[in-house]
Coordinates of N, CA, C and O in Angstrom, one line a residue:
M1 N 0.8 -1.2 0.0 CA 0.0 0.0 0.0 C 0.9 1.2 0.0 O 1.8 1.4 0.8
T2 N 0.6 2.1 -0.9 CA 1.4 3.3 -1.1 C 0.6 4.5 -0.7 O -0.6 4.6 -1.0
T3 N 1.2 5.4 0.1 CA 0.5 6.6 0.5 C 1.2 7.8 -0.2 O 2.4 7.8 -0.4
T4 N 0.4 8.7 -0.6 CA 1.0 9.9 -1.2 C 1.1 11.0 -0.2 O 0.2 11.1 0.6
A5 N 2.1 11.8 -0.3 CA 2.3 12.9 0.7 C 1.3 14.0 0.3 O 1.1 14.3 -0.9
R6 N 0.6 14.5 1.3 CA -0.3 15.7 1.1 C 0.6 16.9 0.9 O 1.6 17.1 1.6
P7 N 0.2 17.8 0.0 CA 0.9 19.0 -0.2 C 0.7 19.9 1.1 O -0.4 20.0 1.6
R8 N 1.8 20.4 1.6 CA 1.7 21.2 2.8 C 1.4 22.7 2.4 O 1.9 23.2 1.4
R9 N 0.5 23.2 3.2 CA 0.2 24.6 3.0 C 1.3 25.5 3.6 O 1.7 25.3 4.8
T10 N 1.9 26.3 2.8 CA 3.0 27.1 3.3 C 2.5 28.1 4.4 O 1.4 28.6 4.3
P11 N 3.3 28.2 5.5 CA 2.8 29.1 6.5 C 2.8 30.5 6.0 O 3.6 31.0 5.2
R12 N 1.7 31.2 6.4 CA 1.5 32.6 6.0 C 2.2 33.6 6.8 O 2.2 33.5 8.0
R13 N 2.9 34.5 6.2 CA 3.5 35.6 6.9 C 2.6 36.8 6.9 O 2.0 37.1 5.9
N14 N 2.6 37.5 8.0 CA 1.8 38.7 8.1 C 2.4 39.8 7.2 O 3.7 40.0 7.2
S15 N 1.6 40.5 6.5 CA 2.1 41.6 5.6 C 2.4 42.8 6.5 O 2.0 42.8 7.7
A16 N 3.0 43.8 5.9 CA 3.3 45.0 6.6 C 2.0 45.7 7.1 O 2.0 46.2 8.2
L17 N 1.0 45.7 6.2 CA -0.2 46.3 6.6 C -0.9 45.6 7.8 O -1.4 46.2 8.7
E18 N -0.9 44.3 7.8 CA -1.4 43.5 8.9 C -0.7 43.8 10.2 O -1.3 43.9 11.2
K19 N 0.6 43.9 10.1 CA 1.4 44.2 11.3 C 1.1 45.6 11.8 O 1.0 45.8 13.0
Q20 N 0.9 46.6 10.9 CA 0.5 47.9 11.4 C -0.9 47.9 12.0 O -1.1 48.5 13.1
V21 N -1.8 47.2 11.5 CA -3.2 47.1 12.0 C -3.1 46.4 13.4 O -3.7 46.9 14.4
L22 N -2.4 45.3 13.5 CA -2.3 44.6 14.8 C -1.6 45.5 15.8 O -2.0 45.5 17.0
A23 N -0.6 46.3 15.4 CA 0.0 47.2 16.4 C -0.9 48.3 16.8 O -1.0 48.6 18.0
A24 N -1.7 48.8 15.9 CA -2.7 49.8 16.3 C -3.7 49.3 17.2 O -4.1 49.9 18.2
L25 N -4.2 48.0 17.0 CA -5.1 47.4 17.9 C -4.5 47.2 19.3 O -5.2 47.4 20.3
E26 N -3.3 46.8 19.3 CA -2.6 46.6 20.6 C -2.4 47.9 21.3 O -2.7 48.0 22.5
D27 N -2.1 49.0 20.6 CA -1.9 50.3 21.2 C -3.2 50.7 21.9 O -3.2 51.4 22.9
M28 N -4.3 50.4 21.3 CA -5.6 50.9 21.8 C -6.3 49.9 22.7 O -7.4 50.0 23.1
K29 N -5.5 48.9 23.1 CA -6.0 47.9 24.0 C -7.3 47.1 23.5 O -8.2 46.9 24.3
A30 N -7.3 46.8 22.3 CA -8.4 46.0 21.7 C -8.4 44.6 22.4 O -7.3 44.1 22.7
V31 N -9.5 44.0 22.5 CA -9.7 42.8 23.2 C -10.0 41.6 22.2 O -10.6 41.8 21.2
N32 N -9.4 40.5 22.5 CA -9.7 39.3 21.7 C -9.5 39.4 20.2 O -10.4 39.2 19.4
V33 N -8.3 39.9 19.9 CA -7.9 40.1 18.5 C -7.7 38.8 17.8 O -6.9 37.9 18.3
K34 N -8.3 38.6 16.6 CA -8.1 37.4 15.8 C -7.8 37.7 14.4 O -8.5 38.5 13.8
L35 N -6.8 37.1 13.8 CA -6.4 37.2 12.4 C -6.9 36.0 11.7 O -6.5 34.9 12.0
L36 N -7.7 36.2 10.6 CA -8.2 35.1 9.8 C -7.6 35.2 8.4 O -7.7 36.3 7.7
D37 N -7.0 34.1 8.0 CA -6.5 34.1 6.6 C -7.6 33.6 5.7 O -8.0 32.4 5.8
V38 N -8.1 34.4 4.8 CA -9.3 34.0 4.0 C -8.9 33.9 2.5 O -9.7 33.9 1.6
R39 N -7.6 33.8 2.2 CA -7.1 33.6 0.9 C -7.7 32.3 0.4 O -7.7 31.3 1.2
G40 N -8.1 32.2 -0.8 CA -8.7 30.9 -1.3 C -10.1 30.7 -0.9 O -10.8 29.8 -1.4
Q41 N -10.7 31.6 0.0 CA -12.1 31.5 0.3 C -12.9 32.6 -0.3 O -14.1 32.5 -0.5
T42 N -12.2 33.7 -0.5 CA -12.9 34.9 -1.1 C -11.9 35.7 -1.9 O -10.7 35.6 -1.7
D43 N -12.4 36.4 -2.9 CA -11.5 37.3 -3.7 C -11.5 38.7 -3.2 O -10.7 39.5 -3.7
I44 N -12.3 39.1 -2.2 CA -12.3 40.5 -1.8 C -11.2 40.9 -0.9 O -10.9 42.1 -0.8
T45 N -10.6 40.0 -0.2 CA -9.5 40.3 0.7 C -8.6 39.1 1.0 O -9.0 38.0 0.7
D46 N -7.4 39.4 1.5 CA -6.6 38.3 1.9 C -6.7 37.9 3.4 O -6.5 36.8 3.7
A47 N -7.0 38.9 4.2 CA -7.1 38.7 5.6 C -8.2 39.5 6.3 O -8.5 40.6 5.8
M48 N -8.8 38.9 7.3 CA -9.7 39.7 8.1 C -9.2 39.7 9.5 O -8.7 38.7 10.0
I49 N -9.3 40.8 10.2 CA -8.9 41.0 11.5 C -10.1 41.4 12.3 O -10.8 42.3 12.0
V50 N -10.4 40.6 13.3 CA -11.6 40.8 14.2 C -11.1 41.1 15.6 O -10.3 40.4 16.1
A51 N -11.7 42.2 16.1 CA -11.3 42.7 17.5 C -12.5 43.2 18.2 O -13.5 43.6 17.5
S52 N -12.4 43.3 19.5 CA -13.5 43.8 20.3 C -13.1 45.0 21.1 O -11.9 45.1 21.4
G53 N -14.0 45.9 21.4 CA -13.8 47.0 22.2 C -14.7 46.9 23.4 O -15.8 46.2 23.3
N54 N -14.4 47.6 24.5 CA -15.2 47.5 25.7 C -16.5 48.4 25.7 O -17.4 48.1 26.5
S55 N -16.5 49.4 24.9 CA -17.7 50.3 24.8 C -17.8 50.8 23.4 O -16.9 50.6 22.6
D56 N -18.9 51.5 23.1 CA -19.0 52.0 21.7 C -18.0 53.1 21.5 O -17.4 53.2 20.4
R57 N -17.6 53.9 22.5 CA -16.5 54.9 22.3 C -15.2 54.2 22.1 O -14.4 54.6 21.3
H58 N -15.0 53.1 22.8 CA -13.7 52.3 22.6 C -13.6 51.7 21.2 O -12.6 51.8 20.5
V59 N -14.7 51.2 20.7 CA -14.8 50.6 19.4 C -14.5 51.7 18.3 O -13.7 51.5 17.4
R60 N -15.1 52.9 18.5 CA -14.8 54.0 17.6 C -13.4 54.5 17.6 O -12.7 54.7 16.6
A61 N -12.8 54.5 18.8 CA -11.4 55.0 19.0 C -10.5 54.0 18.4 O -9.5 54.4 17.7
I62 N -10.7 52.7 18.5 CA -9.9 51.6 17.9 C -9.9 51.8 16.4 O -8.9 51.8 15.7
A63 N -11.1 51.9 15.8 CA -11.2 52.0 14.4 C -10.5 53.3 13.9 O -9.8 53.3 12.8
D64 N -10.7 54.4 14.6 CA -10.0 55.6 14.2 C -8.5 55.5 14.2 O -7.8 56.0 13.3
R65 N -7.9 54.8 15.2 CA -6.5 54.5 15.3 C -6.0 53.7 14.1 O -5.0 53.9 13.5
V66 N -6.8 52.7 13.7 CA -6.4 51.8 12.6 C -6.4 52.7 11.3 O -5.5 52.6 10.5
I67 N -7.4 53.5 11.1 CA -7.4 54.4 10.0 C -6.3 55.4 10.0 O -5.6 55.6 8.9
E68 N -6.0 55.9 11.1 CA -4.8 56.9 11.3 C -3.5 56.2 10.9 O -2.7 56.8 10.1
K69 N -3.3 55.0 11.4 CA -2.0 54.3 11.1 C -2.0 53.9 9.6 O -0.9 54.0 9.0
A70 N -3.1 53.5 9.1 CA -3.1 53.2 7.6 C -2.7 54.4 6.8 O -2.0 54.3 5.8
R71 N -3.3 55.6 7.1 CA -3.0 56.8 6.4 C -1.6 57.2 6.5 O -1.0 57.8 5.6
E72 N -1.0 57.0 7.7 CA 0.4 57.4 7.9 C 1.3 56.6 7.0 O 2.4 57.0 6.6
S73 N 0.9 55.4 6.7 CA 1.7 54.5 5.8 C 1.4 54.7 4.4 O 1.9 53.9 3.5
G74 N 0.5 55.6 4.1 CA 0.1 55.9 2.7 C -1.0 55.1 2.1 O -1.3 55.1 0.9
R75 N -1.7 54.4 3.0 CA -2.9 53.6 2.6 C -4.1 54.3 3.0 O -4.3 54.6 4.1
R76 N -5.0 54.5 2.0 CA -6.3 55.1 2.3 C -7.4 54.1 2.3 O -7.5 53.3 1.4
P77 N -8.2 54.0 3.4 CA -9.2 53.0 3.4 C -10.2 53.2 2.3 O -10.6 54.3 1.9
L78 N -10.6 52.1 1.7 CA -11.6 52.1 0.7 C -13.0 52.5 1.2 O -13.8 53.1 0.5
G79 N -13.2 52.1 2.5 CA -14.5 52.5 3.1 C -14.5 52.2 4.6 O -13.7 51.4 5.1
V80 N -15.3 52.9 5.3 CA -15.5 52.8 6.7 C -17.0 52.8 7.0 O -17.7 53.7 6.6
E81 N -17.5 51.8 7.6 CA -18.9 51.7 7.9 C -19.1 51.4 9.4 O -18.3 50.8 10.1
G82 N -20.2 52.0 9.9 CA -20.6 51.7 11.3 C -20.1 52.7 12.3 O -20.3 52.5 13.5
T83 N -19.5 53.8 12.0 CA -19.0 54.7 13.0 C -20.1 55.5 13.7 O -19.8 56.0 14.8
R84 N -21.2 55.6 13.1 CA -22.3 56.4 13.8 C -22.8 55.7 15.1 O -22.8 56.3 16.1
D85 N -23.1 54.4 15.0 CA -23.5 53.7 16.2 C -22.4 53.1 16.9 O -22.4 52.9 18.1
S86 N -21.3 52.7 16.2 CA -20.1 52.2 16.8 C -20.3 50.9 17.6 O -19.6 50.6 18.5
E87 N -21.3 50.1 17.2 CA -21.4 48.7 17.7 C -20.5 47.8 16.9 O -20.0 46.8 17.5
W88 N -20.4 48.0 15.6 CA -19.6 47.2 14.7 C -19.1 48.2 13.7 O -19.8 48.7 12.9
V89 N -17.8 48.4 13.7 CA -17.1 49.3 12.7 C -16.3 48.4 11.8 O -15.5 47.6 12.2
L90 N -16.5 48.6 10.5 CA -15.8 47.8 9.4 C -14.9 48.8 8.7 O -15.3 49.9 8.2
V91 N -13.6 48.5 8.7 CA -12.6 49.3 8.0 C -12.1 48.5 6.8 O -11.5 47.4 7.1
D92 N -12.3 48.9 5.6 CA -11.8 48.2 4.4 C -10.5 48.8 3.9 O -10.5 49.9 3.4
L93 N -9.4 48.0 4.2 CA -8.1 48.5 3.7 C -7.6 47.7 2.5 O -6.4 47.5 2.3
Q94 N -8.5 47.2 1.7 CA -8.4 46.4 0.5 C -7.8 45.0 0.8 O -8.5 44.1 0.6
D95 N -6.6 44.9 1.2 CA -6.0 43.6 1.4 C -6.4 43.0 2.8 O -6.2 41.8 3.1
V96 N -6.8 43.9 3.7 CA -7.2 43.6 5.0 C -8.5 44.2 5.4 O -8.7 45.4 5.2
L97 N -9.5 43.4 5.9 CA -10.7 44.0 6.4 C -10.6 43.9 7.9 O -10.3 42.9 8.5
V98 N -10.9 45.0 8.6 CA -10.9 45.1 10.0 C -12.3 45.2 10.6 O -13.0 46.2 10.2
H99 N -12.7 44.3 11.4 CA -14.0 44.4 12.1 C -13.7 44.7 13.5 O -13.0 43.9 14.2
V100 N -14.2 45.8 14.0 CA -14.1 46.1 15.5 C -15.5 46.1 16.0 O -16.4 46.9 15.5
M101 N -15.8 45.3 17.0 CA -17.2 45.1 17.5 C -17.2 45.1 19.0 O -16.3 44.9 19.7
L102 N -18.5 45.4 19.5 CA -18.7 45.2 20.9 C -18.8 43.7 21.1 O -19.2 42.9 20.2
P103 N -18.5 43.2 22.3 CA -18.5 41.7 22.5 C -19.8 41.1 22.3 O -19.9 40.0 21.7
R104 N -20.9 41.7 22.6 CA -22.3 41.1 22.4 C -22.6 41.0 20.9 O -23.2 40.0 20.5
V105 N -22.2 42.0 20.1 CA -22.4 42.0 18.7 C -21.5 40.9 18.0 O -22.0 40.2 17.2
R106 N -20.3 40.8 18.5 CA -19.4 39.8 18.0 C -19.9 38.4 18.3 O -19.8 37.5 17.4
E107 N -20.4 38.2 19.5 CA -20.9 36.9 19.8 C -22.2 36.5 19.0 O -22.4 35.4 18.6
F108 N -23.0 37.5 18.7 CA -24.3 37.3 18.0 C -24.0 36.9 16.5 O -24.5 36.0 16.0
Y109 N -23.1 37.7 15.9 CA -22.8 37.4 14.5 C -21.8 36.3 14.2 O -21.8 35.7 13.2
A110 N -20.9 36.1 15.1 CA -19.9 35.0 15.1 C -19.3 34.9 13.7 O -19.2 33.8 13.2
I111 N -18.7 36.0 13.2 CA -18.1 35.9 11.9 C -16.9 35.1 11.8 O -16.5 34.5 10.8
E112 N -16.2 34.9 13.0 CA -15.0 34.1 13.0 C -15.4 32.6 12.7 O -14.7 32.0 11.9
Q113 N -16.4 32.2 13.3 CA -16.9 30.8 13.0 C -17.3 30.6 11.6 O -17.1 29.6 11.0
L114 N -17.9 31.6 11.0 CA -18.4 31.5 9.6 C -17.2 31.4 8.7 O -17.2 30.5 7.8
W115 N -16.2 32.2 8.9 CA -15.0 32.1 8.0 C -14.1 31.0 8.2 O -13.4 30.5 7.3
E116 N -14.0 30.5 9.5 CA -13.2 29.4 9.8 C -13.8 28.1 9.3 O -13.1 27.2 8.9
A117 N -15.2 28.1 9.3 CA -15.9 26.9 8.8 C -15.9 26.7 7.3 O -16.1 25.6 6.8
V118 N -15.7 27.8 6.6 CA -15.7 27.7 5.1 C -14.5 27.1 4.6 O -13.4 27.4 5.0
T119 N -14.7 26.1 3.8 CA -13.6 25.4 3.1 C -13.9 25.4 1.6 O -15.1 25.2 1.3
P120 N -13.0 25.8 0.8 CA -13.4 25.8 -0.7 C -13.9 24.5 -1.1 O -13.2 23.4 -0.9
A121 N -15.0 24.5 -1.8 CA -15.6 23.2 -2.3 C -14.8 22.9 -3.6 O -14.5 23.7 -4.4
P122 N -14.6 21.6 -3.8 CA -14.0 21.2 -5.1 C -14.9 21.5 -6.2 O -16.1 21.3 -6.1
R123 N -14.4 22.0 -7.3 CA -15.2 22.4 -8.5 C -15.5 21.1 -9.3 O -14.6 20.3 -9.5
P124 N -16.7 21.0 -9.7 CA -17.0 19.8 -10.5 C -16.4 19.9 -11.9 O -16.1 20.9 -12.4
S125 N -16.1 18.7 -12.4 CA -15.4 18.6 -13.7 C -16.4 19.1 -14.8 O -17.6 18.8 -14.7
R126 N -15.9 19.7 -15.8 CA -16.8 20.2 -16.9 C -17.0 19.1 -17.9 O -17.8 19.2 -18.8
R127 N -16.2 18.0 -17.9 CA -16.4 16.9 -18.8 C -17.7 16.2 -18.6 O -18.0 15.9 -17.4
R128 N -18.3 15.8 -19.6 CA -19.5 15.0 -19.5 C -19.1 13.5 -19.8 O -18.4 13.3 -20.8
S129 N -19.6 12.7 -19.0 CA -19.2 11.3 -19.3 C -20.1 10.7 -20.4 O -21.3 11.0 -20.5
T130 N -19.6 9.9 -21.3 CA -20.4 9.4 -22.4 C -21.3 8.3 -21.9 O -22.3 8.0 -22.5
A131 N -20.9 7.7 -20.7 CA -21.8 6.6 -20.2 C -23.1 7.2 -19.7 O -24.1 6.5 -19.6
A132 N -23.1 8.4 -19.3 CA -24.3 9.0 -18.7 C -25.3 9.3 -19.8 O -26.5 9.5 -19.5
R133 N -24.9 9.5 -21.0 CA -25.9 9.8 -22.1 C -26.6 8.5 -22.5 O -26.0 7.5 -22.8
A134 N -27.9 8.7 -22.7 CA -28.7 7.6 -23.2 C -28.8 7.7 -24.7 O -28.9 8.8 -25.2
P135 N -28.8 6.6 -25.4 CA -28.9 6.6 -26.8 C -30.3 7.1 -27.2 O -31.3 6.9 -26.6
A136 N -30.3 7.9 -28.3 CA -31.6 8.4 -28.8 C -32.4 7.3 -29.4 O -31.9 6.4 -30.1
P137 N -33.7 7.2 -29.1 CA -34.6 6.1 -29.7 C -34.8 6.3 -31.2 O -34.7 7.2 -31.8

């Protein structure tokens, strides 16, 4: 019996932008920071960073610091959503999406579990088998 070696997934290195975002989150004392590698699962981004703040003001301040650090490095956010209510603020930095949420909102939506559970489905073959065709009467 012969076994074939499975191809190993190369360990992912954090990009400079991810490091800046993580540093900004640490500076602002963000809670429960999680980095999700979503390459191969979606085309819209390479990574999602999910973090929590202790209050709506804290969530807004964390998001503002992330935006400030991104601008300092010459990156302009494509969009920022949720700053008015500040229960969930989304900062789109193109290669990195940053979600900053209140803990109750984070628990309710559970986006980490959604993205961790997703595995790319194998694509069906485009070939049609000749055995499946029935002869015409």
